[in-house]
């Protein structure tokens, strides 16, 4: 797949010249007809319509779309719907396929892995006793290796604290131990979580070292046979039901010809109660071990227990798609502003308790996907295309670890050095208009300033996220573009909901996490108030127009981890 839009653009240079000649004729006849002045922008913004927005949401979150899992009939329906919607809006395909033809689709080759035997995690202790942690109740066991079976058998357990190797923080939780044949027991989040006022890591704000993806990656790099993450609601940012629901059923990984053979044989989560009991079997206090794990001189602690689990699984190669469309720039079409949103959710979960087995993903992320289409419609309503191109990318397999955006970042339609900046839209707030807009990753880049300017006419102020310890900056698709140096904004309606009490948003957010997030309950609900969504979309549109119709290049703030990457990218390094 040749996935660089510039190739497509160069191939159509003659048609672009014809279009420019036509624009020149229109401008001569009526100079204001193709000017993106304030009035024209305001008129185009009115194309962001709640009725149309909810039409898209209701379709995408319907039972007919079966929860939009990648590589499923519901996923295929979603891809087709997005492709057709972009066509109807008059956008151009963003990619060029292997035959040299334009395409809205970018293939994302996946491995679909399904554990079929509901394996328990069995712990054997030094006194000869054994304990079985039931599947989904106290443990969830899976693998990222392909094949038909995998296992660990009496694998010695080692507590490795937060499982972090971070030279920039002079930190190594695996120092002095050979993990071959052993299984790592790992705390979720990072050492700064329990010392929020300190300079340990980034204090309260989670770093990437706190994400579960990193935990399993690092355990594999250390040669561990198995890796077990201890779940805590507060440290993870979600309840155990999110883990058991998300990690059962088919799981997706980016395809590689080795079948991820270098990964640990078994990856697992266990509940905090199970961990407390496990540590007590070694004569250790869980709380004391957690405290030790925050010390810079922490060393791995072998436990006197072993772990066993045998997994039977099916694995198959499958293919999903990122779906993207572009409006070519009128003057600098090789530069682009990007909007991203993930279209996938968790699909159908037959083992879920109750009658409803479909995880519809209405808020997460039919809202963001519908928003992408509304943004595209507003840009198409401008009298003339903005000077720079604008690309709208609906990515797949976000719920499986940001896989679609990783594929796009590695094989972009526009080179990362030509991608000026962007906005990611994920799980929009349905609580109503707000007086604030929360920036996830507040202070990272100059994109905050653009947002502040766009929010001011709405009577809103921008504020930092209230729960940086949950690591939301590392949990959505903008992260993969940020890692390539592109300044990305991720922001949504905040906690100061108009005409509601100060406690309203916090209570409703807690209810969403407890009852709907990554559950069958994430459906369209009659109490939804889309006022905040419309505020956000208007602000996102204003930012996109300002940057894509200008010459500015938003920058990362000094000290940000992505600043050097961006500078090297822009300098051709």
Coordinates of C-alpha atoms in Angstrom, one line a residue:
X1 CA 0.0 0.0 0.0
X2 CA 1.4 3.3 -1.1
X3 CA -0.2 5.5 1.6
X4 CA 1.2 9.0 0.8
X5 CA -1.4 11.4 -0.5
X6 CA 1.2 13.5 -2.2
X7 CA 1.7 10.7 -4.8
X8 CA -2.0 11.0 -5.6
X9 CA -1.8 14.8 -5.7
X10 CA 1.1 14.9 -8.1
X11 CA -0.7 12.4 -10.4
X12 CA -3.6 14.8 -10.6
X13 CA -1.6 18.0 -11.2
X14 CA -3.4 18.7 -14.5
X15 CA -6.8 18.5 -12.9
X16 CA -5.6 20.8 -10.0
X17 CA -4.4 23.3 -12.6
X18 CA -7.8 23.2 -14.2
X19 CA -9.5 23.8 -10.8
X20 CA -7.2 26.7 -10.0
X21 CA -8.1 28.3 -13.4
X22 CA -11.8 27.9 -12.6
X23 CA -11.2 29.5 -9.1
X24 CA -9.5 32.4 -10.7
X25 CA -12.4 32.9 -13.1
X26 CA -14.8 32.9 -10.1
X27 CA -12.7 35.3 -8.1
X28 CA -12.6 37.7 -11.1
X29 CA -16.4 37.6 -11.3
X30 CA -17.0 37.9 -7.5
X31 CA -13.9 38.5 -5.3
X32 CA -15.8 37.7 -2.1
X33 CA -17.2 34.4 -3.4
X34 CA -14.2 32.3 -2.5
X35 CA -12.8 34.2 0.5
X36 CA -12.8 32.4 3.8
X37 CA -13.7 35.6 5.8
X38 CA -15.2 35.6 9.2
X39 CA -18.7 35.5 7.8
X40 CA -18.0 32.6 5.5
X41 CA -16.4 30.7 8.4
X42 CA -19.4 31.3 10.6
X43 CA -21.7 30.2 7.9
X44 CA -19.7 27.0 7.3
X45 CA -19.7 26.3 11.1
X46 CA -23.5 26.2 11.0
X47 CA -23.1 22.9 9.0
X48 CA -22.2 21.3 12.3
X49 CA -25.7 20.2 13.0
X50 CA -27.0 18.2 16.0
X51 CA -29.6 16.4 14.0
X52 CA -27.1 15.2 11.5
X53 CA -24.6 14.4 14.2
X54 CA -27.1 12.2 16.1
X55 CA -28.1 10.5 12.8
X56 CA -24.6 9.3 12.5
X57 CA -24.3 8.3 16.2
X58 CA -27.5 6.4 16.1
X59 CA -26.5 4.4 13.0
X60 CA -23.0 3.7 14.2
X61 CA -24.1 2.7 17.7
X62 CA -27.1 0.6 16.5
X63 CA -27.3 -3.1 17.2
X64 CA -27.0 -3.6 13.4
X65 CA -23.4 -2.5 13.6
X66 CA -22.7 -5.1 16.4
X67 CA -20.3 -2.9 18.5
X68 CA -18.0 -2.1 15.5
X69 CA -15.2 -4.6 16.4
X70 CA -12.4 -4.7 13.8
X71 CA -12.5 -7.5 11.2
X72 CA -16.2 -8.4 12.0
X73 CA -19.4 -7.9 9.9
X74 CA -20.1 -4.8 12.1
X75 CA -16.7 -3.5 11.5
X76 CA -17.1 -3.9 7.7
X77 CA -20.4 -2.1 7.9
X78 CA -18.7 0.8 9.7
X79 CA -15.9 1.1 7.1
X80 CA -18.5 1.0 4.3
X81 CA -20.6 3.7 6.0
X82 CA -17.7 6.0 6.6
X83 CA -16.4 5.6 3.0
X84 CA -19.9 6.3 1.6
X85 CA -20.3 9.3 3.9
X86 CA -17.0 10.8 2.8
X87 CA -18.0 10.3 -0.8
X88 CA -21.4 11.9 -0.4
X89 CA -19.7 14.9 1.2
X90 CA -17.5 15.3 -1.8
X91 CA -14.1 14.6 -0.2
X92 CA -11.2 12.9 -2.0
X93 CA -9.7 9.5 -1.0
X94 CA -6.6 10.0 1.2
X95 CA -4.6 7.0 0.1
X96 CA -3.3 5.3 -3.0
X97 CA -3.5 1.6 -3.1
X98 CA -1.0 -0.9 -4.5
X99 CA -2.5 -0.6 -8.0
X100 CA -2.0 3.2 -8.0
X101 CA -5.7 3.9 -7.5
X102 CA -7.1 6.4 -5.1
X103 CA -8.7 4.8 -2.0
X104 CA -10.4 5.9 1.2
X105 CA -9.1 2.7 2.9
X106 CA -5.7 2.0 4.5
X107 CA -5.4 -1.8 5.3
X108 CA -4.4 -2.6 8.8
X109 CA -3.3 -6.2 9.0
X110 CA -4.2 -7.7 12.4
X111 CA -3.8 -11.0 14.3
X112 CA -7.1 -11.9 15.9
X113 CA -6.5 -14.0 19.0
X114 CA -9.3 -15.6 21.0
X115 CA -8.8 -17.6 24.2
X116 CA -11.3 -20.4 24.0
X117 CA -11.0 -22.3 27.3
X118 CA -11.5 -19.5 29.9
X119 CA -8.3 -20.4 31.7
X120 CA -7.8 -19.8 35.4
X121 CA -4.5 -18.6 36.9
X122 CA -3.2 -21.2 39.4
X123 CA -0.9 -20.1 42.1
X124 CA 1.2 -22.6 44.1
X125 CA 2.6 -21.4 47.5
X126 CA 5.6 -22.5 49.6
X127 CA 3.4 -24.4 52.0
X128 CA 2.3 -26.7 49.2
X129 CA -1.1 -25.2 48.9
X130 CA -2.5 -23.9 45.7
X131 CA -5.0 -21.3 44.8
X132 CA -7.0 -20.9 41.6
X133 CA -8.0 -17.4 40.5
X134 CA -11.2 -17.9 38.4
X135 CA -11.3 -16.4 34.9
X136 CA -12.9 -12.9 34.9
X137 CA -13.7 -13.1 38.6
X138 CA -10.2 -12.7 40.0
X139 CA -8.0 -12.9 36.9
X140 CA -8.1 -12.5 33.2
X141 CA -5.5 -14.4 31.3
X142 CA -4.6 -13.9 27.6
X143 CA -1.7 -13.9 25.2
X144 CA -0.5 -11.8 22.3
X145 CA 1.3 -14.7 20.6
X146 CA -0.4 -16.5 17.7
X147 CA -0.9 -20.3 17.7
X148 CA -3.3 -22.8 19.1
X149 CA -2.0 -22.9 22.7
X150 CA 0.4 -21.4 25.1
X151 CA 1.2 -21.8 28.8
X152 CA 3.3 -21.1 31.8
X153 CA 4.0 -24.0 34.2
X154 CA 5.1 -23.4 37.8
X155 CA 6.8 -20.1 36.7
X156 CA 8.5 -18.4 39.7
X157 CA 6.8 -15.1 40.5
X158 CA 8.9 -11.9 40.9
X159 CA 7.5 -8.6 42.1
X160 CA 9.1 -5.9 39.9
X161 CA 7.4 -2.9 41.3
X162 CA 6.0 -0.8 38.4
X163 CA 8.0 -2.8 35.9
X164 CA 9.7 0.4 34.6
X165 CA 13.1 0.8 32.9
X166 CA 13.5 4.5 32.4
X167 CA 17.1 5.7 32.0
X168 CA 16.0 9.4 31.9
X169 CA 14.7 9.0 35.5
X170 CA 17.6 6.7 36.5
X171 CA 15.1 4.0 37.2
X172 CA 15.3 0.2 36.6
X173 CA 12.8 -2.1 38.3
X174 CA 14.4 -5.1 36.7
X175 CA 17.9 -4.4 37.9
X176 CA 20.0 -7.4 38.8
X177 CA 17.6 -10.2 37.8
X178 CA 17.3 -12.6 35.0
X179 CA 13.6 -13.0 34.1
X180 CA 14.0 -16.0 31.8
X181 CA 11.3 -18.6 32.8
X182 CA 9.9 -16.3 35.4
X183 CA 6.7 -14.2 35.6
X184 CA 6.7 -10.6 36.5
X185 CA 4.1 -9.2 39.0
X186 CA 3.6 -5.5 38.1
X187 CA 1.8 -2.6 39.6
X188 CA -0.3 -0.4 37.3
X189 CA 0.5 3.3 36.8
X190 CA 4.0 4.6 37.6
X191 CA 6.0 5.5 40.8
X192 CA 4.8 9.1 40.8
X193 CA 1.2 8.0 41.3
X194 CA 1.6 7.6 45.0
X195 CA 3.8 10.6 45.5
X196 CA 1.8 13.2 43.6
X197 CA 3.5 16.3 45.1
X198 CA 7.0 15.0 44.5
X199 CA 9.3 15.3 41.5
X200 CA 9.2 11.5 41.1
X201 CA 8.6 10.9 37.4
X202 CA 5.9 13.5 36.7
X203 CA 4.2 13.3 40.1
X204 CA 0.5 12.9 39.8
X205 CA 0.5 12.9 36.0
X206 CA 0.9 9.5 34.5
X207 CA 3.7 8.9 32.1
X208 CA 3.7 6.3 29.3
X209 CA 5.5 4.0 31.8
X210 CA 2.2 3.7 33.6
X211 CA 0.3 2.3 30.7
X212 CA -0.5 -1.5 30.6
X213 CA 0.9 -1.6 27.0
X214 CA 4.3 -0.6 28.3
X215 CA 4.2 -3.1 31.2
X216 CA 3.7 -6.0 28.9
X217 CA 6.2 -4.7 26.3
X218 CA 8.9 -4.2 28.9
X219 CA 8.3 -7.6 30.5
X220 CA 8.8 -9.2 27.1
X221 CA 12.0 -7.2 26.5
X222 CA 13.3 -8.6 29.8
X223 CA 12.6 -12.2 28.7
X224 CA 9.8 -12.9 31.1
X225 CA 7.7 -16.0 30.5
X226 CA 4.7 -14.3 31.9
X227 CA 3.5 -10.9 33.0
X228 CA 0.8 -10.1 35.6
X229 CA -0.5 -6.6 36.1
X230 CA -2.2 -5.9 39.5
X231 CA -5.4 -4.0 38.9
X232 CA -6.4 -1.1 41.3
X233 CA -9.4 1.0 40.4
X234 CA -7.8 4.3 41.3
X235 CA -4.4 3.7 39.8
X236 CA -5.8 2.3 36.5
X237 CA -8.6 4.9 36.2
X238 CA -11.4 2.3 35.7
X239 CA -13.0 -0.6 37.6
X240 CA -12.2 -4.3 37.3
X241 CA -15.2 -4.9 35.1
X242 CA -13.6 -2.8 32.4
X243 CA -10.6 -5.2 32.5
X244 CA -12.6 -8.4 32.5
X245 CA -14.9 -7.1 29.7
X246 CA -12.2 -5.6 27.5
X247 CA -9.8 -8.6 27.7
X248 CA -12.2 -11.4 27.1
X249 CA -13.3 -12.3 23.6
X250 CA -11.3 -11.7 20.5
X251 CA -8.1 -9.5 21.0
X252 CA -6.2 -7.8 18.2
X253 CA -2.5 -7.2 17.6
X254 CA -0.8 -5.8 14.6
X255 CA 0.2 -8.7 12.3
X256 CA 3.8 -9.8 12.1
X257 CA 5.2 -12.8 10.4
X258 CA 6.8 -14.2 13.6
X259 CA 3.4 -14.2 15.4
X260 CA 4.7 -12.1 18.3
X261 CA 6.9 -15.0 19.3
X262 CA 9.2 -12.7 21.3
X263 CA 6.3 -11.6 23.6
X264 CA 5.7 -13.2 26.9
X265 CA 3.8 -16.5 26.6
X266 CA 1.1 -15.4 29.0
X267 CA -0.1 -11.9 29.9
X268 CA -2.6 -11.4 32.7
X269 CA -4.4 -9.1 35.1
X270 CA -5.4 -10.0 38.7
X271 CA -7.5 -8.1 41.2
X272 CA -6.0 -6.2 44.1
X273 CA -7.5 -8.6 46.6
X274 CA -5.8 -11.5 44.8
X275 CA -2.5 -9.7 44.9
X276 CA -2.8 -8.9 48.7
X277 CA -3.3 -12.6 49.3
X278 CA -0.5 -13.6 47.0
X279 CA 2.0 -11.3 48.8
X280 CA 0.8 -12.6 52.2
X281 CA 1.8 -16.1 51.2
X282 CA 5.3 -14.9 51.0
X283 CA 5.1 -13.2 54.3
X284 CA 4.9 -9.8 52.7
X285 CA 2.6 -6.9 53.1
X286 CA 1.2 -5.7 49.8
X287 CA 0.9 -2.1 51.0
X288 CA 4.6 -2.1 52.2
X289 CA 5.7 -3.6 48.9
X290 CA 3.9 -0.8 47.1
X291 CA 5.7 1.8 49.2
X292 CA 9.0 0.2 48.5
X293 CA 8.3 0.3 44.8
X294 CA 8.3 4.1 44.9
X295 CA 11.9 4.2 46.1
X296 CA 14.6 4.9 43.6
X297 CA 16.7 2.0 45.0
X298 CA 14.0 -0.5 44.6
X299 CA 15.1 -4.0 43.6
X300 CA 13.0 -6.9 42.3
X301 CA 11.6 -9.2 45.0
X302 CA 11.2 -12.9 44.3
X303 CA 8.0 -14.3 45.8
X304 CA 7.7 -17.8 47.2
X305 CA 4.9 -18.7 44.8
X306 CA 4.7 -19.9 41.2
X307 CA 2.0 -19.4 38.5
X308 CA 0.6 -21.8 36.0
X309 CA -2.0 -21.3 33.2
X310 CA -2.8 -23.1 30.0
X311 CA -4.4 -21.3 27.2
X312 CA -6.2 -22.8 24.3
X313 CA -6.8 -20.3 21.5
X314 CA -7.7 -19.7 17.9
X315 CA -5.6 -17.2 16.0
X316 CA -6.1 -15.9 12.5
X317 CA -4.8 -13.2 10.2
X318 CA -7.4 -10.6 9.6
X319 CA -7.7 -7.2 8.0
X320 CA -9.3 -4.0 9.2
X321 CA -9.1 -0.5 7.7
X322 CA -8.4 3.1 8.6
X323 CA -10.8 5.2 6.6
X324 CA -9.5 8.7 5.6
X325 CA -10.6 11.5 3.3
X326 CA -8.9 14.8 2.3
X327 CA -9.8 18.2 1.1
X328 CA -6.7 19.3 -0.9
X329 CA -5.2 22.7 0.0
X330 CA -5.7 25.5 -2.4
X331 CA -2.1 26.9 -2.0
X332 CA 0.1 24.5 0.0
X333 CA -1.6 21.1 -0.6
X334 CA 1.5 19.2 0.6
X335 CA 1.0 20.5 4.1
X336 CA -1.9 19.1 6.2
X337 CA -4.0 19.6 9.3
X338 CA -5.3 16.3 10.7
X339 CA -8.5 15.3 12.6
X340 CA -8.5 11.8 14.1
X341 CA -11.1 9.6 15.8
X342 CA -11.3 5.9 16.3
X343 CA -14.4 4.1 14.8
X344 CA -14.0 0.8 16.6
X345 CA -15.4 -0.5 19.8
X346 CA -15.6 -3.9 21.5
X347 CA -18.1 -5.8 19.4
X348 CA -20.2 -8.6 20.7
X349 CA -19.3 -10.4 24.0
X350 CA -21.3 -13.7 24.3
X351 CA -20.0 -14.4 27.8
X352 CA -21.3 -11.1 29.2
X353 CA -23.9 -11.4 32.0
X354 CA -27.4 -10.4 31.1
X355 CA -29.4 -10.3 27.9
X356 CA -27.5 -7.5 26.1
X357 CA -24.3 -8.9 24.6
X358 CA -23.5 -6.0 22.3
X359 CA -21.0 -3.3 23.4
X360 CA -22.4 -0.6 21.2
X361 CA -19.8 2.1 22.0
X362 CA -22.2 5.1 21.6
X363 CA -20.2 7.6 23.5
X364 CA -16.9 5.7 23.0
X365 CA -16.6 6.5 20.1
X366 CA -19.6 6.8 17.8
X367 CA -19.6 10.4 19.1
X368 CA -16.1 11.1 17.9
X369 CA -16.6 9.3 14.6
X370 CA -19.8 11.3 13.9
X371 CA -17.9 14.4 14.8
X372 CA -15.3 13.7 12.2
X373 CA -18.0 13.6 9.5
X374 CA -19.5 16.9 10.9
X375 CA -16.0 18.5 10.7
X376 CA -15.6 17.4 7.1
X377 CA -19.0 18.8 6.2
X378 CA -18.2 22.2 7.7
X379 CA -14.9 22.4 5.8
X380 CA -16.6 21.5 2.6
X381 CA -19.0 24.4 3.1
X382 CA -16.2 27.0 3.0
X383 CA -16.2 29.1 -0.1
X384 CA -12.7 27.9 -1.0
X385 CA -10.5 25.1 0.3
X386 CA -8.1 26.2 3.0
X387 CA -4.5 26.9 1.9
X388 CA -3.3 23.7 3.5
X389 CA -5.0 20.3 3.0
X390 CA -7.2 19.0 5.7
X391 CA -7.4 15.2 6.3
X392 CA -10.0 13.3 8.3
X393 CA -8.8 9.9 9.6
X394 CA -11.1 7.4 11.2
X395 CA -8.8 4.8 12.7
X396 CA -9.4 1.2 13.6
X397 CA -8.4 -1.0 16.6
X398 CA -7.9 1.8 19.1
X399 CA -9.4 -0.3 21.8
X400 CA -6.8 -3.0 21.2
X401 CA -3.9 -0.6 21.9
X402 CA -4.1 2.3 19.4
X403 CA -3.2 -0.1 16.5
X404 CA -4.8 1.8 13.6
X405 CA -3.3 5.1 14.5
X406 CA 0.1 3.4 14.9
X407 CA -0.3 2.0 11.4
X408 CA -1.2 5.5 10.1
X409 CA 1.7 7.2 11.9
X410 CA 4.1 4.7 10.3
X411 CA 2.5 5.0 6.9
X412 CA 0.9 8.4 6.7
X413 CA -1.0 10.0 3.8
X414 CA 1.1 13.1 4.5
X415 CA 4.6 12.8 5.9
X416 CA 4.8 13.6 9.6
X417 CA 7.1 16.5 8.8
X418 CA 4.3 18.0 6.6
X419 CA 1.5 17.3 9.1
X420 CA 1.3 20.7 10.7
X421 CA -0.9 19.8 13.7
X422 CA -4.1 18.1 14.6
X423 CA -7.0 17.4 16.9
X424 CA -8.1 14.0 18.2
X425 CA -11.8 13.4 19.1
X426 CA -12.7 10.6 21.5
X427 CA -15.7 9.9 23.8
X428 CA -17.3 13.3 23.8
X429 CA -19.2 14.6 26.8
X430 CA -23.0 14.3 26.7
X431 CA -23.6 16.4 29.9
X432 CA -24.4 19.7 28.2
X433 CA -22.8 23.1 27.6
X434 CA -19.9 24.0 29.9
X435 CA -18.0 27.0 31.1
X436 CA -14.7 25.1 30.7
X437 CA -13.0 22.8 28.3
X438 CA -10.6 20.3 29.6
X439 CA -7.2 19.8 27.8
X440 CA -5.7 16.4 28.2
X441 CA -2.0 17.0 28.3
X442 CA -2.5 20.7 29.3
X443 CA 0.7 22.7 28.7
X444 CA 2.2 20.4 26.2
X445 CA 2.0 22.6 23.2
X446 CA 0.9 25.9 21.6
X447 CA -2.3 24.1 20.6
X448 CA -3.6 25.2 24.0
X449 CA -3.4 28.8 22.9
X450 CA -5.4 28.2 19.7
X451 CA -8.0 26.4 21.8
X452 CA -8.2 29.3 24.3
X453 CA -8.8 31.7 21.5
X454 CA -11.6 29.5 20.1
X455 CA -13.2 28.9 23.5
X456 CA -13.2 32.6 24.6
X457 CA -16.2 33.7 22.4
X458 CA -18.1 30.7 23.8
X459 CA -17.6 32.1 27.3
X460 CA -15.3 29.1 28.2
X461 CA -11.9 28.8 29.7
X462 CA -9.4 26.0 29.2
X463 CA -8.4 24.0 32.2
X464 CA -6.0 21.0 32.9
X465 CA -7.6 17.6 33.1
X466 CA -8.7 16.9 36.7
X467 CA -7.3 13.3 36.8
X468 CA -3.9 13.3 35.1
X469 CA -3.0 10.2 37.1
X470 CA -5.3 8.2 34.7
X471 CA -3.0 8.8 31.8
X472 CA -5.6 9.8 29.2
X473 CA -3.0 11.4 27.1
X474 CA -1.5 8.0 26.4
X475 CA -4.9 6.3 25.9
X476 CA -6.1 7.7 22.6
X477 CA -4.9 8.0 19.1
X478 CA -3.3 11.4 19.2
X479 CA -0.4 9.8 21.1
X480 CA 0.9 7.9 18.1
X481 CA 1.1 11.1 16.1
X482 CA 2.6 13.0 19.1
X483 CA 5.4 10.3 19.2
X484 CA 6.2 11.3 15.7
X485 CA 6.4 15.0 16.7
X486 CA 3.1 16.3 15.5
X487 CA 1.5 18.8 18.0
X488 CA -1.9 17.2 18.8
X489 CA -4.8 18.6 20.8
X490 CA -7.1 16.4 22.8
X491 CA -9.8 18.4 24.6
X492 CA -13.4 18.2 25.4
X493 CA -16.2 19.8 27.4
X494 CA -15.2 20.1 31.1
X495 CA -16.8 19.7 34.5
X496 CA -18.4 23.1 34.9
X497 CA -21.8 22.2 33.3
X498 CA -24.1 25.2 32.9
X499 CA -27.3 25.2 34.9
X500 CA -26.1 22.3 37.0
X501 CA -24.6 21.9 40.5
X502 CA -20.9 21.9 41.0
X503 CA -21.0 18.2 41.8
X504 CA -23.1 17.2 38.8
X505 CA -20.3 16.4 36.3
X506 CA -18.2 14.5 38.7
X507 CA -21.2 12.3 39.7
X508 CA -22.3 11.7 36.1
X509 CA -18.7 10.8 35.1
X510 CA -18.4 8.3 37.9
X511 CA -21.8 6.8 36.8
X512 CA -20.6 6.5 33.3
X513 CA -17.4 4.7 34.3
X514 CA -19.3 2.4 36.6
X515 CA -22.3 1.6 34.4
X516 CA -21.4 2.3 30.7
X517 CA -17.7 2.6 29.9
X518 CA -16.6 -0.5 28.0
X519 CA -19.9 -2.1 28.9
X520 CA -23.1 -3.0 27.1
X521 CA -24.6 0.1 28.7
X522 CA -22.7 2.4 26.4
X523 CA -25.7 3.2 24.2
X524 CA -27.5 6.4 23.2
X525 CA -29.5 7.5 26.2
X526 CA -32.5 9.9 26.2
X527 CA -30.9 12.2 28.9
X528 CA -28.0 13.1 26.6
X529 CA -27.4 16.8 26.2
X530 CA -25.2 17.6 23.3
X531 CA -24.6 21.2 24.1
X532 CA -21.0 20.6 25.1
X533 CA -20.4 18.5 22.0
X534 CA -21.6 21.4 19.7
X535 CA -19.4 23.8 21.6
X536 CA -16.4 21.5 21.2
X537 CA -17.0 20.9 17.5
X538 CA -17.3 24.6 16.8
X539 CA -14.0 25.3 18.6
X540 CA -12.3 22.4 16.8
X541 CA -13.5 23.7 13.5
X542 CA -12.3 27.3 14.2
X543 CA -8.8 26.0 15.2
X544 CA -8.6 23.8 12.1
X545 CA -9.5 26.7 9.8
X546 CA -7.1 29.1 11.4
X547 CA -4.1 26.7 11.1
X548 CA -5.0 25.2 7.8
X549 CA -5.7 28.6 6.2
X550 CA -2.5 30.1 7.6
X551 CA 1.2 29.7 7.6
X552 CA 1.9 29.1 11.3
X553 CA 3.4 25.9 12.7
X554 CA 2.3 25.2 16.3
X555 CA 5.2 24.1 18.5
X556 CA 5.6 21.9 21.5
X557 CA 6.5 23.8 24.7
X558 CA 10.1 23.8 26.0
X559 CA 10.8 20.7 28.0
X560 CA 8.2 18.6 26.3
X561 CA 9.3 15.0 25.5
X562 CA 8.2 15.4 21.8
X563 CA 9.8 18.8 21.1
X564 CA 13.1 17.3 20.0
X565 CA 11.4 14.8 17.8
X566 CA 9.5 17.5 16.0
X567 CA 12.6 19.7 15.5
X568 CA 14.5 16.8 14.0
X569 CA 11.6 15.9 11.8
X570 CA 11.3 19.4 10.4
X571 CA 15.0 19.5 9.9
X572 CA 14.9 16.4 7.8
X573 CA 16.7 14.2 10.3

